[in-house]
């Protein structure tokens, strides 16, 4: 399963992490065969909100990804005019199994002409810009149309990653990923992949504890909404909200 993370200047490190953490655990723990690749216009580092990321492949080299992730970030007005990115999204949308956009990333998907006049979830501050591209901002946290899923951002991005994992790898894979994340939410036991400010803050707080650690409470960020929990019970074939 090739998972392509669309990267552009200003992208949010937290949203990238929320989207990719699930797929990283699938690969790290041997749950599924996943290749996570950062895709952008130029190879190398790209700076964004809260930290940097790395472009592993240019758009022309990733033509048939199974999953496309479009995180939000700063400078969305500029990103939504990036014709190279927009053309790539339009080209891969018909061939990928799932495309997911978070927060202001939804505006970019709309700018690529992939939402039409349909409702979509986005950051509330981006609602007017989203509507300027013909879509309508929804009050729902997660909205699905065909193979495109939009969400309001951050925590819901992780929910969407779990939902896509459920669709592609089944409920056992979701259960194993959630157990892994609950036991090790920061990825401290993984390789030396750069972590976002979100993970570094959590780790710093853990290191400063002087008393023996109490049992870790349930991580609320891993509590999947009904759209995930009820998915195996649906038989209407629509797969949408």
CSV table of C-alpha atoms in Angstrom, one decimal:
chain,number,residue,atom,x,y,z
A,1,UNK,CA,0.0,0.0,0.0
A,2,UNK,CA,1.6,3.3,-1.1
A,3,UNK,CA,0.5,6.2,1.0
A,4,UNK,CA,1.5,9.6,-0.4
A,5,UNK,CA,1.7,12.7,1.8
A,6,UNK,CA,1.3,15.9,-0.2
A,7,UNK,CA,3.9,18.4,1.1
A,8,UNK,CA,4.2,22.1,0.3
A,9,UNK,CA,5.7,25.1,2.1
A,10,UNK,CA,3.7,26.0,5.3
A,11,UNK,CA,2.3,22.5,5.9
A,12,UNK,CA,1.4,21.8,9.5
A,13,UNK,CA,3.7,19.3,11.2
A,14,UNK,CA,1.0,18.3,13.7
A,15,UNK,CA,-1.5,17.5,10.9
A,16,UNK,CA,1.1,15.5,9.0
A,17,UNK,CA,1.8,13.5,12.2
A,18,UNK,CA,-1.9,13.0,12.9
A,19,UNK,CA,-2.4,11.7,9.4
A,20,UNK,CA,0.7,9.5,9.1
A,21,UNK,CA,1.2,8.1,12.6
A,22,UNK,CA,-1.3,5.3,11.9
A,23,UNK,CA,0.3,4.3,8.6
A,24,UNK,CA,3.8,4.5,10.2
A,25,UNK,CA,2.6,2.0,12.9
A,26,UNK,CA,1.2,-0.3,10.3
A,27,UNK,CA,4.6,-0.5,8.7
A,28,UNK,CA,6.7,-0.4,11.9
A,29,UNK,CA,4.8,-3.1,13.7
A,30,UNK,CA,4.5,-5.4,10.6
A,31,UNK,CA,0.7,-5.1,10.5
A,32,UNK,CA,0.6,-4.2,6.8
A,33,UNK,CA,3.0,-3.6,4.0
A,34,UNK,CA,2.9,0.2,3.8
A,35,UNK,CA,5.2,2.6,1.9
A,36,UNK,CA,4.8,6.1,3.2
A,37,UNK,CA,6.2,8.7,0.8
A,38,UNK,CA,6.4,12.5,1.1
A,39,UNK,CA,5.5,14.0,-2.3
A,40,UNK,CA,6.3,17.5,-3.4
A,41,UNK,CA,7.5,19.7,-6.2
A,42,UNK,CA,11.2,19.5,-5.3
A,43,UNK,CA,13.2,16.8,-3.4
A,44,UNK,CA,14.5,17.6,0.0
A,45,UNK,CA,13.3,19.4,3.1
A,46,UNK,CA,10.2,21.5,3.2
A,47,UNK,CA,9.5,23.9,6.1
A,48,UNK,CA,6.1,24.2,7.6
A,49,UNK,CA,4.1,25.2,10.7
A,50,UNK,CA,5.6,23.5,13.8
A,51,UNK,CA,8.5,21.7,12.0
A,52,UNK,CA,9.9,20.5,8.8
A,53,UNK,CA,9.2,17.4,6.6
A,54,UNK,CA,11.1,15.8,3.7
A,55,UNK,CA,10.0,15.3,0.1
A,56,UNK,CA,11.0,11.8,-0.9
A,57,UNK,CA,9.6,11.9,-4.5
A,58,UNK,CA,8.4,14.5,-6.9
A,59,UNK,CA,4.8,14.5,-8.1
A,60,UNK,CA,5.7,13.0,-11.5
A,61,UNK,CA,7.2,9.9,-9.9
A,62,UNK,CA,4.1,9.0,-7.8
A,63,UNK,CA,1.3,8.3,-10.3
A,64,UNK,CA,-0.7,5.5,-8.7
A,65,UNK,CA,-0.7,5.9,-4.9
A,66,UNK,CA,-3.3,3.8,-3.0
A,67,UNK,CA,-3.9,6.6,-0.4
A,68,UNK,CA,-3.3,10.4,-0.8
A,69,UNK,CA,-3.1,12.6,2.3
A,70,UNK,CA,-3.5,16.4,2.0
A,71,UNK,CA,-2.7,18.1,5.4
A,72,UNK,CA,-3.5,21.7,6.0
A,73,UNK,CA,-1.1,24.5,7.1
A,74,UNK,CA,-0.3,28.1,6.7
A,75,UNK,CA,-0.3,29.9,3.3
A,76,UNK,CA,-3.2,28.0,1.9
A,77,UNK,CA,-4.1,30.8,-0.4
A,78,UNK,CA,-0.7,30.3,-2.1
A,79,UNK,CA,-0.9,26.5,-2.0
A,80,UNK,CA,-4.4,26.5,-3.6
A,81,UNK,CA,-2.8,28.3,-6.6
A,82,UNK,CA,0.0,25.8,-7.0
A,83,UNK,CA,-0.8,24.4,-10.4
A,84,UNK,CA,1.7,21.5,-10.2
A,85,UNK,CA,0.1,20.3,-7.0
A,86,UNK,CA,-3.4,20.8,-8.2
A,87,UNK,CA,-2.8,18.9,-11.5
A,88,UNK,CA,-1.2,16.0,-9.5
A,89,UNK,CA,-4.2,15.8,-7.2
A,90,UNK,CA,-6.6,15.8,-10.2
A,91,UNK,CA,-4.6,13.1,-11.9
A,92,UNK,CA,-4.3,10.7,-9.0
A,93,UNK,CA,-7.8,11.2,-7.6
A,94,UNK,CA,-9.5,8.8,-10.1
A,95,UNK,CA,-6.8,6.1,-9.6
A,96,UNK,CA,-6.2,6.2,-5.8
A,97,UNK,CA,-8.4,4.2,-3.5
A,98,UNK,CA,-8.8,7.0,-0.9
A,99,UNK,CA,-7.9,10.7,-0.8
A,100,UNK,CA,-8.1,12.4,2.6
A,101,UNK,CA,-7.8,16.2,3.3
A,102,UNK,CA,-7.5,17.8,6.7
A,103,UNK,CA,-8.3,21.3,7.8
A,104,UNK,CA,-7.2,23.9,5.2
A,105,UNK,CA,-6.0,21.0,3.0
A,106,UNK,CA,-9.7,20.6,2.1
A,107,UNK,CA,-9.4,24.0,0.3
A,108,UNK,CA,-6.6,22.7,-1.8
A,109,UNK,CA,-8.6,19.6,-2.9
A,110,UNK,CA,-11.5,22.0,-3.7
A,111,UNK,CA,-9.2,24.2,-5.8
A,112,UNK,CA,-8.2,21.0,-7.7
A,113,UNK,CA,-11.8,20.7,-8.8
A,114,UNK,CA,-12.4,17.5,-6.8
A,115,UNK,CA,-15.3,18.6,-4.5
A,116,UNK,CA,-17.6,20.5,-6.9
A,117,UNK,CA,-20.4,22.1,-4.9
A,118,UNK,CA,-20.5,19.4,-2.3
A,119,UNK,CA,-20.2,19.9,1.5
A,120,UNK,CA,-16.8,19.3,3.0
A,121,UNK,CA,-15.2,19.5,6.5
A,122,UNK,CA,-12.5,22.1,7.0
A,123,UNK,CA,-11.1,24.5,9.6
A,124,UNK,CA,-13.7,27.1,10.4
A,125,UNK,CA,-11.4,30.0,9.5
A,126,UNK,CA,-11.0,28.5,6.0
A,127,UNK,CA,-14.8,28.3,5.3
A,128,UNK,CA,-15.0,31.5,3.1
A,129,UNK,CA,-12.0,30.4,1.1
A,130,UNK,CA,-13.4,26.9,0.6
A,131,UNK,CA,-16.7,28.4,-0.6
A,132,UNK,CA,-14.8,30.6,-3.1
A,133,UNK,CA,-13.9,27.3,-4.9
A,134,UNK,CA,-17.5,26.2,-5.0
A,135,UNK,CA,-17.7,23.8,-2.1
A,136,UNK,CA,-19.7,24.4,1.1
A,137,UNK,CA,-18.3,24.2,4.6
A,138,UNK,CA,-20.0,21.5,6.7
A,139,UNK,CA,-20.6,21.5,10.4
A,140,UNK,CA,-19.7,17.8,10.4
A,141,UNK,CA,-16.2,16.8,11.7
A,142,UNK,CA,-15.8,14.2,8.9
A,143,UNK,CA,-17.5,14.2,5.5
A,144,UNK,CA,-17.1,11.6,2.8
A,145,UNK,CA,-18.0,11.7,-0.9
A,146,UNK,CA,-16.9,8.9,-3.1
A,147,UNK,CA,-13.3,8.1,-2.4
A,148,UNK,CA,-12.6,11.6,-0.9
A,149,UNK,CA,-12.8,12.1,2.8
A,150,UNK,CA,-12.4,15.6,4.4
A,151,UNK,CA,-12.1,16.4,8.1
A,152,UNK,CA,-11.7,19.5,10.3
A,153,UNK,CA,-8.1,18.8,11.3
A,154,UNK,CA,-5.6,17.3,13.8
A,155,UNK,CA,-7.5,14.7,15.9
A,156,UNK,CA,-10.0,14.0,13.2
A,157,UNK,CA,-7.1,13.4,10.8
A,158,UNK,CA,-6.1,10.5,13.0
A,159,UNK,CA,-9.7,9.2,12.9
A,160,UNK,CA,-9.7,9.4,9.2
A,161,UNK,CA,-6.4,7.5,9.0
A,162,UNK,CA,-8.0,4.8,11.2
A,163,UNK,CA,-11.1,4.7,9.0
A,164,UNK,CA,-9.0,4.3,5.8
A,165,UNK,CA,-7.0,1.5,7.5
A,166,UNK,CA,-10.3,-0.2,8.4
A,167,UNK,CA,-11.4,-0.1,4.8
A,168,UNK,CA,-8.1,-1.3,3.4
A,169,UNK,CA,-6.7,-3.7,6.0
A,170,UNK,CA,-9.7,-4.6,8.2
A,171,UNK,CA,-10.8,-4.3,11.9
A,172,UNK,CA,-7.9,-6.4,13.2
A,173,UNK,CA,-5.4,-4.0,11.8
A,174,UNK,CA,-7.2,-1.1,13.4
A,175,UNK,CA,-7.3,-2.8,16.8
A,176,UNK,CA,-3.6,-3.5,16.6
A,177,UNK,CA,-2.7,0.0,15.6
A,178,UNK,CA,-4.8,1.6,18.3
A,179,UNK,CA,-3.2,-0.7,20.9
A,180,UNK,CA,0.2,0.3,19.7
A,181,UNK,CA,-0.6,4.0,19.8
A,182,UNK,CA,-2.1,3.7,23.3
A,183,UNK,CA,1.0,2.0,24.6
A,184,UNK,CA,3.5,4.3,22.8
A,185,UNK,CA,1.7,7.5,21.6
A,186,UNK,CA,4.9,9.5,20.9
A,187,UNK,CA,6.6,6.8,18.8
A,188,UNK,CA,9.5,6.8,21.2
A,189,UNK,CA,10.4,3.2,20.4
A,190,UNK,CA,10.5,3.9,16.6
A,191,UNK,CA,13.5,4.8,14.5
A,192,UNK,CA,15.0,8.3,14.5
A,193,UNK,CA,12.4,9.8,12.2
A,194,UNK,CA,11.9,13.5,13.1
A,195,UNK,CA,8.9,14.1,15.4
A,196,UNK,CA,6.7,17.1,15.5
A,197,UNK,CA,6.4,19.6,18.4
A,198,UNK,CA,3.3,17.7,19.5
A,199,UNK,CA,5.3,14.5,20.2
A,200,UNK,CA,8.3,16.3,21.6
A,201,UNK,CA,6.2,18.1,24.2
A,202,UNK,CA,4.5,14.9,25.3
A,203,UNK,CA,7.9,13.2,25.6
A,204,UNK,CA,9.4,16.1,27.6
A,205,UNK,CA,6.6,16.1,30.1
A,206,UNK,CA,7.1,12.3,30.5
A,207,UNK,CA,10.8,12.8,31.1
A,208,UNK,CA,10.3,15.4,33.8
A,209,UNK,CA,8.1,13.2,36.0
A,210,UNK,CA,10.1,12.3,39.1
A,211,UNK,CA,7.6,10.0,40.8
A,212,UNK,CA,7.0,6.5,39.4
A,213,UNK,CA,4.6,6.8,36.5
A,214,UNK,CA,1.0,6.1,37.1
A,215,UNK,CA,-0.9,3.9,34.6
A,216,UNK,CA,-1.3,5.8,31.4
A,217,UNK,CA,-4.9,7.1,31.0
A,218,UNK,CA,-6.8,6.4,27.8
A,219,UNK,CA,-5.5,8.7,25.0
A,220,UNK,CA,-8.7,10.6,24.0
A,221,UNK,CA,-7.1,11.2,20.6
A,222,UNK,CA,-7.4,7.5,19.8
A,223,UNK,CA,-11.2,7.4,20.6
A,224,UNK,CA,-12.6,6.7,17.1
A,225,UNK,CA,-16.0,8.3,16.4
A,226,UNK,CA,-19.1,6.2,15.4
A,227,UNK,CA,-18.2,6.4,11.7
A,228,UNK,CA,-15.3,4.0,12.5
A,229,UNK,CA,-16.9,1.9,15.2
A,230,UNK,CA,-20.0,1.2,13.1
A,231,UNK,CA,-18.3,0.8,9.8
A,232,UNK,CA,-18.3,-3.1,9.8
A,233,UNK,CA,-22.1,-3.0,10.4
A,234,UNK,CA,-22.9,-1.1,7.2
A,235,UNK,CA,-24.2,-2.9,4.2
A,236,UNK,CA,-25.8,-0.2,2.1
A,237,UNK,CA,-22.8,0.0,-0.3
A,238,UNK,CA,-22.7,3.8,-0.3
A,239,UNK,CA,-19.7,4.2,2.0
A,240,UNK,CA,-20.5,7.9,2.4
A,241,UNK,CA,-22.1,10.4,4.7
